[in-house]
Tab-separated table of C-alpha atoms and ligand atoms in Angstrom:
chain	number	residue	atom	x	y	z
A	1	MET	CA	0.000	0.000	0.000
A	2	GLY	CA	3.021	2.283	0.213
A	3	LYS	CA	2.109	3.481	3.693
A	4	THR	CA	5.693	3.472	4.862
A	5	GLN	CA	6.780	5.965	2.251
A	6	ARG	CA	4.553	8.734	3.526
A	7	PRO	CA	6.064	10.402	6.582
A	8	ILE	CA	4.146	10.592	9.821
A	9	GLN	CA	3.217	14.220	10.375
A	10	ILE	CA	1.542	16.043	13.240
A	11	ALA	CA	-0.679	19.004	12.479
A	12	PRO	CA	-1.887	20.839	15.589
A	13	SER	CA	-5.287	22.458	15.047
A	14	VAL	CA	-5.259	25.962	16.491
A	15	LEU	CA	-9.024	25.849	16.928
A	16	ALA	CA	-8.326	24.417	20.369
A	17	ALA	CA	-5.738	27.055	21.275
A	18	ASP	CA	-6.360	30.162	23.360
A	19	PHE	CA	-6.963	32.816	20.697
A	20	GLY	CA	-5.816	35.491	23.101
A	21	HIS	CA	-2.381	33.884	23.129
A	22	LEU	CA	-2.070	32.543	19.615
A	23	ALA	CA	1.551	33.567	19.223
A	24	ASP	CA	2.531	31.535	22.287
A	25	ALA	CA	0.503	28.565	21.098
A	26	VAL	CA	2.095	28.607	17.661
A	27	ALA	CA	5.603	29.003	19.082
A	28	THR	CA	5.056	26.107	21.476
A	29	VAL	CA	4.042	23.610	18.805
A	30	GLU	CA	6.642	24.861	16.349
A	31	GLU	CA	9.356	24.293	18.960
A	32	ALA	CA	7.912	20.858	19.669
A	33	GLY	CA	8.380	19.887	16.045
A	34	ALA	CA	4.922	20.276	14.509
A	35	ASP	CA	4.993	19.582	10.785
A	36	LEU	CA	2.012	21.691	9.761
A	37	LEU	CA	-0.336	24.145	11.406
A	38	HIS	CA	-3.977	23.246	10.773
A	39	LEU	CA	-6.332	26.218	10.503
A	40	ASP	CA	-10.083	25.577	10.547
A	41	VAL	CA	-12.238	28.019	8.622
A	42	MET	CA	-16.017	27.796	9.154
A	43	ASP	CA	-18.804	29.816	7.590
A	44	GLY	CA	-21.845	29.081	9.755
A	45	HIS	CA	-23.459	27.532	6.687
A	46	PHE	CA	-21.606	24.404	5.621
A	47	VAL	CA	-21.079	23.802	9.329
A	48	PRO	CA	-23.102	25.202	12.225
A	49	ASN	CA	-20.269	27.268	13.665
A	50	LEU	CA	-17.938	30.175	12.935
A	51	SER	CA	-14.215	30.217	13.554
A	52	LEU	CA	-11.325	32.162	12.100
A	53	GLY	CA	-10.974	33.946	8.779
A	54	VAL	CA	-8.489	35.583	6.447
A	55	PRO	CA	-7.034	38.212	8.834
A	56	VAL	CA	-6.186	35.573	11.423
A	57	VAL	CA	-4.456	33.418	8.803
A	58	ALA	CA	-2.460	36.462	7.677
A	59	SER	CA	-1.439	37.204	11.267
A	60	ILE	CA	-0.405	33.596	11.892
A	61	ARG	CA	1.617	33.691	8.668
A	62	LYS	CA	3.798	36.401	10.254
A	63	LEU	CA	4.390	34.245	13.331
A	64	THR	CA	5.743	31.069	11.794
A	65	ASP	CA	7.434	29.378	8.888
A	66	LEU	CA	5.381	26.213	9.395
A	67	PRO	CA	3.222	25.264	6.425
A	68	LEU	CA	-0.295	26.595	6.970
A	69	ASP	CA	-2.844	23.863	6.315
A	70	VAL	CA	-6.149	25.660	5.750
A	71	HIS	CA	-9.271	23.512	6.067
A	72	LEU	CA	-12.192	25.297	4.430
A	73	MET	CA	-15.456	24.132	5.983
A	74	ILE	CA	-17.336	26.579	3.821
A	75	THR	CA	-19.990	26.403	1.124
A	76	ASP	CA	-18.154	28.458	-1.493
A	77	PRO	CA	-14.442	27.594	-1.450
A	78	ALA	CA	-13.829	28.929	-4.974
A	79	LYS	CA	-14.883	32.398	-3.869
A	80	TYR	CA	-12.659	32.594	-0.804
A	81	ALA	CA	-9.632	30.456	-1.676
A	82	PRO	CA	-7.778	33.357	-3.365
A	83	ALA	CA	-7.938	35.458	-0.187
A	84	PHE	CA	-6.569	32.585	1.896
A	85	ALA	CA	-3.773	32.021	-0.602
A	86	ASP	CA	-2.905	35.733	-0.432
A	87	ALA	CA	-2.944	35.494	3.355
A	88	GLY	CA	-0.231	32.845	3.217
A	89	ALA	CA	-1.934	29.466	3.107
A	90	ASP	CA	0.276	26.639	1.852
A	91	ASN	CA	-2.440	23.986	1.607
A	92	ILE	CA	-6.088	24.710	0.875
A	93	THR	CA	-8.549	21.887	1.481
A	94	PHE	CA	-12.149	22.004	0.298
A	95	HIS	CA	-15.031	19.635	1.071
A	96	ILE	CA	-16.181	17.308	-1.668
A	97	GLU	CA	-19.772	17.749	-0.454
A	98	VAL	CA	-19.861	21.343	-1.776
A	99	ALA	CA	-18.035	20.759	-5.051
A	100	ASP	CA	-20.317	20.483	-8.091
A	101	GLN	CA	-17.302	20.414	-10.385
A	102	PRO	CA	-14.387	19.114	-8.319
A	103	ARG	CA	-11.881	19.085	-11.178
A	104	LYS	CA	-12.566	22.717	-11.977
A	105	LEU	CA	-12.264	23.664	-8.302
A	106	ILE	CA	-8.984	21.775	-7.969
A	107	SER	CA	-7.484	23.653	-10.906
A	108	GLN	CA	-8.790	26.983	-9.602
A	109	ILE	CA	-7.108	26.368	-6.259
A	110	ARG	CA	-3.942	25.011	-7.862
A	111	ASP	CA	-3.673	28.170	-9.952
A	112	LEU	CA	-3.216	30.052	-6.677
A	113	ASP	CA	0.134	28.324	-6.260
A	114	VAL	CA	-0.891	26.326	-3.203
A	115	ARG	CA	-1.308	22.623	-2.547
A	116	VAL	CA	-4.840	21.329	-2.883
A	117	GLY	CA	-6.727	19.033	-0.550
A	118	VAL	CA	-10.106	17.368	-0.599
A	119	SER	CA	-12.004	16.474	2.559
A	120	LEU	CA	-14.802	13.989	3.237
A	121	ASN	CA	-17.411	14.168	5.963
A	122	PRO	CA	-18.025	11.019	8.020
A	123	GLY	CA	-21.112	10.226	5.938
A	124	THR	CA	-19.376	10.579	2.581
A	125	PRO	CA	-18.147	7.350	0.977
A	126	PRO	CA	-14.616	7.111	-0.413
A	127	GLU	CA	-16.063	6.425	-3.861
A	128	ASP	CA	-17.047	10.105	-4.024
A	129	VAL	CA	-13.386	11.131	-4.332
A	130	LEU	CA	-11.755	8.167	-6.045
A	131	GLU	CA	-11.865	9.819	-9.466
A	132	ILE	CA	-10.053	12.920	-8.270
A	133	VAL	CA	-7.657	11.500	-5.698
A	134	ALA	CA	-4.808	11.498	-8.205
A	135	ASP	CA	-5.325	15.233	-8.828
A	136	VAL	CA	-4.969	16.490	-5.251
A	137	ASP	CA	-2.015	16.779	-2.884
A	138	LEU	CA	-3.860	15.610	0.185
A	139	VAL	CA	-6.996	13.846	1.308
A	140	LEU	CA	-8.510	14.808	4.656
A	141	VAL	CA	-10.797	12.227	6.234
A	142	MET	CA	-13.042	13.786	8.863
A	143	THR	CA	-13.363	11.442	11.814
A	144	VAL	CA	-15.990	13.653	13.463
A	145	TRP	CA	-18.742	15.727	11.883
A	146	PRO	CA	-16.979	19.026	11.161
A	147	GLY	CA	-17.777	22.192	13.041
A	148	PHE	CA	-16.453	21.707	16.537
A	149	GLY	CA	-13.328	20.592	18.325
A	150	GLY	CA	-13.354	18.170	21.197
A	151	GLN	CA	-15.809	15.652	19.750
A	152	GLU	CA	-15.637	11.894	20.015
A	153	PHE	CA	-13.840	9.979	17.266
A	154	ILE	CA	-16.153	8.037	14.911
A	155	ALA	CA	-14.621	4.584	14.458
A	156	ASP	CA	-16.901	3.834	11.499
A	157	CYS	CA	-14.542	6.023	9.449
A	158	LEU	CA	-11.655	3.535	9.729
A	159	PRO	CA	-12.553	1.418	6.671
A	160	LYS	CA	-12.673	4.594	4.577
A	161	ILE	CA	-9.133	5.445	5.677
A	162	GLU	CA	-8.027	1.978	4.568
A	163	VAL	CA	-9.638	2.372	1.161
A	164	LEU	CA	-8.065	5.771	0.565
A	165	ALA	CA	-4.663	4.671	1.885
A	166	GLY	CA	-4.676	2.108	-0.874
A	167	GLN	CA	-5.276	4.796	-3.465
A	168	ILE	CA	-2.898	7.605	-2.685
A	169	ARG	CA	0.732	7.978	-3.689
A	170	ALA	CA	3.831	8.402	-1.572
A	171	ASP	CA	3.977	12.125	-2.415
A	172	GLN	CA	0.462	12.754	-1.153
A	173	MET	CA	-0.890	13.071	2.377
A	174	LEU	CA	-3.709	11.178	4.044
A	175	GLN	CA	-4.872	13.332	6.919
A	176	VAL	CA	-7.327	12.455	9.673
A	177	ASP	CA	-9.123	15.136	11.648
A	178	GLY	CA	-11.400	14.901	14.644
A	179	GLY	CA	-11.018	13.137	17.967
A	180	ILE	CA	-7.407	12.217	17.304
A	181	ASP	CA	-5.732	11.537	20.634
A	182	GLU	CA	-3.718	8.949	22.506
A	183	ASP	CA	-6.640	6.516	22.367
A	184	THR	CA	-7.323	6.779	18.626
A	185	THR	CA	-3.915	7.363	17.044
A	186	ILE	CA	-3.017	3.689	16.804
A	187	SER	CA	-6.167	2.760	14.911
A	188	VAL	CA	-5.931	5.579	12.349
A	189	VAL	CA	-2.245	4.991	11.650
A	190	THR	CA	-2.804	1.259	11.395
A	191	ALA	CA	-5.558	1.994	8.871
A	192	GLY	CA	-3.041	3.985	6.805
A	193	ALA	CA	-3.312	7.639	7.856
A	194	ASP	CA	-0.017	9.554	7.863
A	195	THR	CA	-0.943	13.051	9.028
A	196	LEU	CA	-2.702	13.532	12.349
A	197	VAL	CA	-4.673	16.714	12.904
A	198	ALA	CA	-5.142	17.198	16.619
A	199	GLY	CA	-6.701	20.112	18.467
A	200	SER	CA	-7.760	19.342	21.990
A	201	ALA	CA	-5.283	16.475	22.426
A	202	ILE	CA	-2.482	19.022	21.987
A	203	PHE	CA	-3.735	22.446	23.027
A	204	GLY	CA	-6.043	21.039	25.690
A	205	SER	CA	-3.039	19.462	27.350
A	206	ARG	CA	-1.203	21.172	30.159
A	207	GLU	CA	1.984	20.610	28.150
A	208	PRO	CA	1.170	20.853	24.441
A	209	GLY	CA	4.729	20.122	23.355
A	210	ALA	CA	4.891	16.910	25.358
A	211	ALA	CA	1.449	15.894	24.081
A	212	LEU	CA	2.617	16.394	20.508
A	213	HIS	CA	5.704	14.263	21.142
A	214	ARG	CA	3.590	11.474	22.609
A	215	LEU	CA	1.211	11.454	19.646
A	216	ARG	CA	4.111	11.294	17.214
A	217	GLN	CA	5.775	8.439	19.081
A	218	MET	CA	2.516	6.504	19.240
A	219	ALA	CA	2.016	7.011	15.522
A	220	LEU	CA	5.558	5.879	14.716
A	221	ASP	CA	5.170	2.819	16.939
A	222	ALA	CA	1.800	1.977	15.382
A	223	ARG	CA	3.240	2.178	11.912
A	224	ALA	CA	6.231	0.040	12.857
A	225	ALA	CA	3.878	-2.552	14.298
A	226	ALA	CA	1.641	-2.468	11.236
A	227	GLU	CA	4.468	-2.802	8.760
A	228	PRO	CA	7.501	-4.404	10.384
A	229	THR	CA	10.627	-4.054	8.304
A	230	ALA	CA	11.719	-7.234	6.597
B	1	DX5	C1	-13.433	20.159	13.390
B	1	DX5	C2	-12.113	20.641	12.860
B	1	DX5	C3	-10.972	20.010	13.520
B	1	DX5	C4	-10.899	20.273	15.007
B	1	DX5	C5	-10.378	19.006	15.618
B	1	DX5	O1	-14.457	20.587	12.589
B	1	DX5	O2	-11.995	20.396	11.459
B	1	DX5	O3	-9.731	20.365	12.899
B	1	DX5	O4	-10.076	21.324	15.385
B	1	DX5	O5	-10.452	19.122	16.987
B	1	DX5	P1	-10.166	17.890	17.968
B	1	DX5	O6	-8.789	17.413	17.672
B	1	DX5	O7	-10.322	18.514	19.313
B	1	DX5	O8	-11.201	16.849	17.660
B	2	ZN	ZN1	-9.962	20.684	10.542
């Protein structure tokens, strides 16, 4: 399946950070070796919540050199993607559920000189993205219904991770997002995920850096157990 070729990556989700101390939060996870910074954008329409927008992404861009992984939980990603690219996004992920013409949307986002991701809600089958998987840089499997941090992981999503892990290349990412913590990391990595988005498990911890290290070590151990070297 090529799982071993995709590096394990940890992407703290700042949704769970204290927005009054974002600079400290970003510095803490950057020092702890975060690979990406996951930024959740919500429009109160595609999901029943609001979060951060373009100015916050632009401010975070000035704080860090980490790749900014922007997850658009919004109904009209084509309209807003250019502003997020201008603000400094490195990856822009849209939801397949809002894309009438996914190929056109992928090329519109790619034209912004960013990496493109596609995300699936828990109720969306992997078949809905199989035709376009080769055209994106990352696939983001939601393991909770999007809109809120701190929800319980939905284990029914594991077979979907396995299906998609069998489809994507070594130069792509298979992200999981929602309820990723020390109890769920082993199962998602064993299923083939490589990039763990984690909000409350990191920023809800008294020591976010140590929490990040633990998640990474668990993920590395789970992968080693799943695919022992010959
Ligand atoms: C949920 C967001 C997630 C969220 C995850 O809609 O897409 O990125 O921050 O939070 P935790 O890790 O707390 O489930
Ligand atoms: Zn997210």
